[in-house]
Amino acid sequence: MKTYNEIIDYITAAGKSKTERNERALIIQGVLAGMFIAMGAIAYFRLMAYTADPGIGKFLGALIFPAGIMAILLVGAELFTSDCMGIMSVFRNRVKLGSFMRMLTIVLLSNLAGAVIMALLSTGAGIFSAGMIEAVTGSAVAKTAMPISQMLISAVLCNIIVCSGVMMAYSAKTVAGKLIAVWFPIAVFVLSGTEHIVANMFYLVMGYINGAEITIAAILVSFVVVTIGNFIGGALIVTGAHYFIEKDMNAAEKKISDQGRAA
């Protein structure tokens, strides 16, 4: 596996690369990531609807949902929540904040486009049974009815879990290592029921077009609050913590090295 400094350097270089990437490529990669997350969500709802015991159904769904994140990691798609860690390139003065936030906005809107496409395709293909539609509409209503403060905190917690899992995957040097490292943290996120903006894009759009009693205004409020919470969790808490850890570790190593030369 990579060393701690190698992981930090990788996240920094990735943030810089994404910021400098061709806009069309970034949009396509963002759309694909939105579709991949929806792919995992489709499997999740199918298992939920066709398993007699709801608890077992949710557990099995949590085990299959990470397929979307795995696809993103392996084919190079761009997901807003994990891309928040790219702010390390800003913290380390490799990229301007404005350029990074522009990239992140493009990825977010592209993720939304991918989620909407999958919601329309899923509905048009008729792959959602009555039980699945009941589950997704119920989820959409519950998510939009949540108090704003709870929604925000849940979103912060969600991206602490997700970004920690993705960072674990970055530490691995093999495909198998990446998949194993990310699998369990993403399953934990699903089981926790916390708020992930890109998953919610699919849940809420799918719920809305299938008759959930929610309004477009409520959907937009949810999107804004969860996006802010995910950004705080991934960009400020997880990435901020590792920025200071790495900075202090390097300072300590330099001090020891200087003392060794002086001796």
Short mmCIF file of C-alpha atoms in Angstrom, two decimals:
data_model
loop_
_atom_site.label_atom_id
_atom_site.label_comp_id
_atom_site.label_asym_id
_atom_site.label_seq_id
_atom_site.Cartn_x
_atom_site.Cartn_y
_atom_site.Cartn_z
CA MET A 1 0.00 0.00 0.00
CA LYS A 2 1.03 3.63 -0.39
CA THR A 3 2.64 5.54 2.44
CA TYR A 4 0.68 8.31 4.15
CA ASN A 5 2.63 11.03 2.32
CA GLU A 6 2.06 9.26 -1.00
CA ILE A 7 -1.70 9.27 -0.37
CA ILE A 8 -1.68 13.00 0.40
CA ASP A 9 0.43 13.70 -2.69
CA TYR A 10 -1.96 11.59 -4.79
CA ILE A 11 -5.01 13.52 -3.55
CA THR A 12 -3.20 16.81 -4.20
CA ALA A 13 -2.18 15.83 -7.73
CA ALA A 14 -5.69 14.53 -8.47
CA GLY A 15 -7.26 17.80 -7.34
CA LYS A 16 -4.90 19.76 -9.58
CA SER A 17 -5.49 17.44 -12.53
CA LYS A 18 -9.28 17.63 -12.22
CA THR A 19 -9.15 21.43 -12.04
CA GLU A 20 -7.07 21.62 -15.22
CA ARG A 21 -9.03 18.95 -17.12
CA ASN A 22 -10.88 19.57 -20.36
CA GLU A 23 -14.42 20.70 -19.48
CA ARG A 24 -16.16 18.26 -21.83
CA ALA A 25 -14.28 15.30 -20.37
CA LEU A 26 -15.13 16.48 -16.85
CA ILE A 27 -18.83 16.74 -17.70
CA ILE A 28 -18.94 13.27 -19.25
CA GLN A 29 -17.10 11.77 -16.28
CA GLY A 30 -19.52 13.53 -13.92
CA VAL A 31 -22.57 12.23 -15.79
CA LEU A 32 -21.17 8.70 -15.66
CA ALA A 33 -20.60 8.96 -11.90
CA GLY A 34 -24.22 10.05 -11.37
CA MET A 35 -25.34 7.05 -13.41
CA PHE A 36 -23.07 4.66 -11.50
CA ILE A 37 -24.41 5.78 -8.12
CA ALA A 38 -27.95 5.31 -9.44
CA MET A 39 -26.95 1.83 -10.61
CA GLY A 40 -26.06 0.87 -7.04
CA ALA A 41 -29.28 2.47 -5.79
CA ILE A 42 -31.41 0.44 -8.22
CA ALA A 43 -29.93 -2.80 -6.88
CA TYR A 44 -30.42 -1.55 -3.32
CA PHE A 45 -34.14 -0.88 -3.81
CA ARG A 46 -34.67 -4.17 -5.61
CA LEU A 47 -33.20 -6.11 -2.70
CA MET A 48 -35.19 -4.00 -0.24
CA ALA A 49 -38.45 -4.68 -2.08
CA TYR A 50 -37.97 -8.41 -2.67
CA THR A 51 -36.61 -9.42 0.75
CA ALA A 52 -39.26 -10.46 3.26
CA ASP A 53 -37.34 -9.15 6.27
CA PRO A 54 -36.73 -5.37 5.85
CA GLY A 55 -33.62 -5.48 8.03
CA ILE A 56 -32.03 -8.23 5.96
CA GLY A 57 -33.10 -6.43 2.77
CA LYS A 58 -31.36 -3.23 3.88
CA PHE A 59 -28.24 -5.18 4.86
CA LEU A 60 -28.06 -6.95 1.49
CA GLY A 61 -28.74 -3.68 -0.29
CA ALA A 62 -25.88 -2.04 1.60
CA LEU A 63 -23.56 -4.80 0.40
CA ILE A 64 -24.44 -4.25 -3.27
CA PHE A 65 -24.71 -0.43 -3.28
CA PRO A 66 -20.89 0.03 -3.28
CA ALA A 67 -20.82 -1.31 -6.86
CA GLY A 68 -21.42 2.25 -8.04
CA ILE A 69 -18.47 3.67 -6.11
CA MET A 70 -16.31 0.78 -7.31
CA ALA A 71 -17.15 1.61 -10.91
CA ILE A 72 -16.27 5.25 -10.31
CA LEU A 73 -12.89 4.35 -8.85
CA LEU A 74 -11.98 1.90 -11.59
CA VAL A 75 -13.12 3.77 -14.72
CA GLY A 76 -12.18 7.29 -13.62
CA ALA A 77 -15.60 8.91 -13.30
CA GLU A 78 -15.95 12.07 -11.20
CA LEU A 79 -18.15 12.14 -8.08
CA PHE A 80 -18.81 15.35 -6.15
CA THR A 81 -18.52 13.85 -2.68
CA SER A 82 -15.11 12.24 -3.12
CA ASP A 83 -13.86 15.08 -5.34
CA CYS A 84 -14.28 17.37 -2.32
CA MET A 85 -10.97 15.92 -1.11
CA GLY A 86 -9.27 17.54 -4.09
CA ILE A 87 -9.32 20.77 -2.06
CA MET A 88 -6.03 19.48 -0.67
CA SER A 89 -4.52 21.04 -3.80
CA VAL A 90 -5.88 24.40 -2.64
CA PHE A 91 -4.65 23.93 0.93
CA ARG A 92 -1.18 23.15 -0.43
CA ASN A 93 -1.22 26.15 -2.80
CA ARG A 94 -1.22 24.14 -6.03
CA VAL A 95 -4.61 25.44 -7.24
CA LYS A 96 -6.66 28.62 -6.74
CA LEU A 97 -9.86 28.19 -4.71
CA GLY A 98 -12.02 29.73 -7.45
CA SER A 99 -10.76 27.28 -10.07
CA PHE A 100 -11.31 24.33 -7.74
CA MET A 101 -14.87 25.39 -6.84
CA ARG A 102 -15.69 25.85 -10.52
CA MET A 103 -14.55 22.29 -11.20
CA LEU A 104 -16.54 20.97 -8.25
CA THR A 105 -19.68 22.79 -9.45
CA ILE A 106 -19.35 21.28 -12.93
CA VAL A 107 -18.99 17.81 -11.40
CA LEU A 108 -22.02 18.35 -9.13
CA LEU A 109 -24.29 19.46 -12.00
CA SER A 110 -23.01 16.62 -14.18
CA ASN A 111 -23.75 14.12 -11.40
CA LEU A 112 -27.30 15.52 -11.30
CA ALA A 113 -27.66 15.01 -15.06
CA GLY A 114 -26.52 11.39 -14.71
CA ALA A 115 -28.95 10.75 -11.85
CA VAL A 116 -31.86 12.27 -13.80
CA ILE A 117 -31.01 10.20 -16.87
CA MET A 118 -31.04 7.01 -14.81
CA ALA A 119 -34.32 7.97 -13.10
CA LEU A 120 -35.95 8.50 -16.50
CA LEU A 121 -34.46 5.31 -17.95
CA SER A 122 -35.50 3.26 -14.91
CA THR A 123 -39.04 4.57 -15.07
CA GLY A 124 -39.29 4.13 -18.84
CA ALA A 125 -37.91 0.60 -18.69
CA GLY A 126 -40.43 -0.36 -16.02
CA ILE A 127 -37.82 -2.11 -13.88
CA PHE A 128 -39.23 -0.69 -10.64
CA SER A 129 -41.98 -2.89 -9.23
CA ALA A 130 -44.76 -1.50 -7.09
CA GLY A 131 -42.77 -2.43 -4.00
CA MET A 132 -39.66 -0.66 -5.28
CA ILE A 133 -41.64 2.46 -6.16
CA GLU A 134 -43.19 2.46 -2.70
CA ALA A 135 -39.72 2.23 -1.15
CA VAL A 136 -38.21 5.03 -3.24
CA THR A 137 -41.17 7.37 -2.87
CA GLY A 138 -41.20 6.76 0.87
CA SER A 139 -37.49 7.53 1.02
CA ALA A 140 -37.98 10.73 -0.99
CA VAL A 141 -40.73 11.96 1.33
CA ALA A 142 -38.68 11.18 4.45
CA LYS A 143 -35.59 12.94 3.11
CA THR A 144 -37.40 16.14 2.14
CA ALA A 145 -39.39 16.23 5.41
CA MET A 146 -36.25 16.04 7.57
CA PRO A 147 -35.46 19.14 9.71
CA ILE A 148 -32.79 21.32 8.07
CA SER A 149 -30.34 21.01 10.98
CA GLN A 150 -30.63 17.21 11.01
CA MET A 151 -30.27 17.10 7.22
CA LEU A 152 -27.09 19.19 7.37
CA ILE A 153 -25.48 17.18 10.17
CA SER A 154 -26.43 13.90 8.49
CA ALA A 155 -24.77 15.10 5.27
CA VAL A 156 -21.61 16.09 7.14
CA LEU A 157 -21.42 12.65 8.74
CA CYS A 158 -22.11 10.95 5.41
CA ASN A 159 -19.14 12.46 3.64
CA ILE A 160 -16.81 11.85 6.56
CA ILE A 161 -17.63 8.16 6.08
CA VAL A 162 -17.52 8.22 2.27
CA CYS A 163 -14.30 10.22 1.93
CA SER A 164 -12.57 8.11 4.57
CA GLY A 165 -13.51 5.02 2.56
CA VAL A 166 -12.33 6.50 -0.74
CA MET A 167 -9.08 7.61 0.89
CA MET A 168 -8.59 4.03 2.08
CA ALA A 169 -9.06 2.90 -1.52
CA TYR A 170 -6.44 5.42 -2.66
CA SER A 171 -3.97 3.75 -0.31
CA ALA A 172 -4.19 0.45 -2.18
CA LYS A 173 -2.02 -0.35 -5.18
CA THR A 174 -4.10 -3.24 -6.60
CA VAL A 175 -7.65 -3.45 -7.93
CA ALA A 176 -8.59 -6.02 -5.30
CA GLY A 177 -7.15 -3.83 -2.56
CA LYS A 178 -9.11 -0.79 -3.74
CA LEU A 179 -12.40 -2.69 -3.89
CA ILE A 180 -12.01 -4.29 -0.47
CA ALA A 181 -10.92 -0.99 1.11
CA VAL A 182 -13.91 0.98 -0.18
CA TRP A 183 -16.56 -1.72 0.13
CA PHE A 184 -17.14 -1.73 3.88
CA PRO A 185 -17.10 2.05 4.53
CA ILE A 186 -19.65 2.60 1.75
CA ALA A 187 -21.80 -0.21 3.16
CA VAL A 188 -21.60 1.57 6.53
CA PHE A 189 -22.74 4.82 4.90
CA VAL A 190 -25.76 3.06 3.37
CA LEU A 191 -26.67 1.32 6.62
CA SER A 192 -26.30 4.61 8.52
CA GLY A 193 -28.99 6.24 6.37
CA THR A 194 -27.01 9.48 6.16
CA GLU A 195 -27.45 12.02 3.36
CA HIS A 196 -25.36 11.71 0.18
CA ILE A 197 -26.13 14.37 -2.41
CA VAL A 198 -25.64 12.25 -5.53
CA ALA A 199 -27.59 9.28 -4.18
CA ASN A 200 -30.30 11.74 -3.11
CA MET A 201 -30.42 13.17 -6.62
CA PHE A 202 -31.55 9.78 -7.86
CA TYR A 203 -33.86 9.04 -4.90
CA LEU A 204 -35.67 12.38 -5.04
CA VAL A 205 -35.99 12.64 -8.81
CA MET A 206 -37.11 9.02 -9.05
CA GLY A 207 -39.60 9.60 -6.24
CA TYR A 208 -40.94 12.80 -7.79
CA ILE A 209 -41.60 11.36 -11.25
CA ASN A 210 -43.24 8.32 -9.68
CA GLY A 211 -45.77 10.21 -7.60
CA ALA A 212 -44.07 10.96 -4.28
CA GLU A 213 -45.81 13.77 -2.40
CA ILE A 214 -42.89 16.15 -2.55
CA THR A 215 -42.45 19.55 -4.21
CA ILE A 216 -39.67 20.82 -6.46
CA ALA A 217 -38.96 23.49 -3.84
CA ALA A 218 -38.46 20.82 -1.17
CA ILE A 219 -36.16 18.90 -3.51
CA LEU A 220 -34.05 21.98 -4.18
CA VAL A 221 -33.78 22.81 -0.47
CA SER A 222 -32.63 19.26 0.21
CA PHE A 223 -30.08 19.43 -2.60
CA VAL A 224 -28.58 22.70 -1.32
CA VAL A 225 -28.42 21.66 2.35
CA VAL A 226 -26.99 18.18 1.65
CA THR A 227 -24.43 19.60 -0.79
CA ILE A 228 -23.19 22.04 1.85
CA GLY A 229 -23.07 19.31 4.49
CA ASN A 230 -21.20 16.91 2.22
CA PHE A 231 -18.70 19.66 1.37
CA ILE A 232 -18.10 20.41 5.04
CA GLY A 233 -17.61 16.73 5.85
CA GLY A 234 -15.34 15.89 2.93
CA ALA A 235 -13.47 19.10 2.12
CA LEU A 236 -13.16 20.77 5.51
CA ILE A 237 -13.23 18.01 8.13
CA VAL A 238 -11.62 14.98 6.44
CA THR A 239 -9.26 16.82 4.08
CA GLY A 240 -8.56 19.62 6.55
CA ALA A 241 -7.63 17.11 9.24
CA HIS A 242 -5.23 15.25 6.94
CA TYR A 243 -3.70 18.51 5.70
CA PHE A 244 -2.69 19.48 9.24
CA ILE A 245 -1.59 15.93 10.10
CA GLU A 246 0.67 15.77 7.06
CA LYS A 247 1.99 19.28 7.68
CA ASP A 248 2.86 18.55 11.30
CA MET A 249 4.40 15.17 10.43
CA ASN A 250 6.66 16.79 7.85
CA ALA A 251 7.65 19.53 10.29
CA ALA A 252 8.53 16.92 12.93
CA GLU A 253 10.58 14.89 10.43
CA LYS A 254 12.41 18.03 9.30
CA LYS A 255 13.21 18.91 12.93
CA ILE A 256 14.60 15.43 13.58
CA SER A 257 16.63 15.60 10.34
CA ASP A 258 18.02 19.04 11.26
CA GLN A 259 18.96 17.81 14.74
CA GLY A 260 20.71 14.80 13.20
CA ARG A 261 22.78 17.01 10.90
CA ALA A 262 23.63 19.35 13.77
CA ALA A 263 24.84 16.44 15.87
#
